[in-house]
């Protein structure tokens, strides 16, 4: 399988395609970095100078620890997992904020399911978006095993967030070396944004861990191709039952397979991606059928209104974010067929506004999602009269935390950009870099058209940190000791 992933010879066409892919992502990363700097300037950039210095200090600290920690990879994995779990547990224990919005729906219906309740489709929400039954079953299963209450679910968050940190290290080792992999895994451990969601009952933590584990499986060269495809597809499907973005990894994997065939100039073992797709479809269908059979939701895990994401994502006035006007005029139409037709008409109308207005919308969406400030609201605000309101203590610390996160965020993107430049300079681009780049490109691409929120960048940021390992190579290569250890 190693020969399949690393062809001894590479065609000119294949090399051009991969370098073009890296170049596109490098340009897009530069665009996002510039957007973030522009936003920082508009918010009095002088006040960010100290936080930029803090980001550099944390980078130096992570690199120093990575270099001095003379422990085996297995010991480092254990250390990162324990540190990840303990540090994420701090906000989980310290906050006592009740779930809000969709998260409260998940929790309440998980309790209902745990107490014998069935037929979630009785609620319009679960009839329309039956795939949201997945998080409900996931939370109910956790409480069945470990006891009811929010703390159980928060600690499960911490467990899978720690797992995500481990897979960042393991995957980074596949595309770079042990030192840079340790550095980026420690950088992610210190990254503020995941802590904002640690106490939140979001479906992102479990899913991100599953998706990263599937990517790691795909990059294990010595694993049998059939086992690799089956295992990775099954894990993606399991993650997809809780957060349905697995199609991004599936699509990227198929494109990756095609590129690998072009790079090698031979139709080699394509069975792995076929097994991946079959496994994904079978497990997805099996999970949906099981939900129906258990009488939890007669709609299974279906998405009965996929057009909604595009309706919202193409809303110029709302800049691709949730719109109450769209909810009242489209979502609340009871008849599924009429609702779909109304959605189709709105989408066509919003796509026909002209290139200039569409370009303006796309730029506004990039600013909102990839250059916008993060928020503490989901996990640290209190709900008062239907509104999320920060306490006086949160008001004091929030600006400091968010400015620190912003500088950290920009710095990691700069590292990733440096990594793309280094990869483009190499004679042959690592196959793992190609896969991760495709996943990131697909993730960026789909959010040009669908609904956006700042918290939706959660999974993408794990890929950004992994790719930043190549940027660390570019930074460290000037050091003699580094060149001697990793020539």
PDB file of C-alpha atoms in Angstrom, residues 130-139 241-242:
ATOM      1  CA  UNK A 130     -34.041  13.838  11.316  1.00  0.00           C
ATOM      2  CA  UNK A 131     -30.238  13.609  11.251  1.00  0.00           C
ATOM      3  CA  UNK A 132     -30.267  15.625  14.480  1.00  0.00           C
ATOM      4  CA  UNK A 133     -31.594  12.469  16.122  1.00  0.00           C
ATOM      5  CA  UNK A 134     -27.965  11.313  16.116  1.00  0.00           C
ATOM      6  CA  UNK A 135     -26.761  13.742  18.808  1.00  0.00           C
ATOM      7  CA  UNK A 136     -29.834  12.916  20.919  1.00  0.00           C
ATOM      8  CA  UNK A 137     -29.028   9.188  20.835  1.00  0.00           C
ATOM      9  CA  UNK A 138     -25.359   9.941  21.525  1.00  0.00           C
ATOM     10  CA  UNK A 139     -26.171  12.006  24.631  1.00  0.00           C
ATOM     11  CA  UNK A 241     -24.436  10.420  12.499  1.00  0.00           C
ATOM     12  CA  UNK A 242     -23.641  13.062  15.108  1.00  0.00           C
TER      13      UNK A 242
END
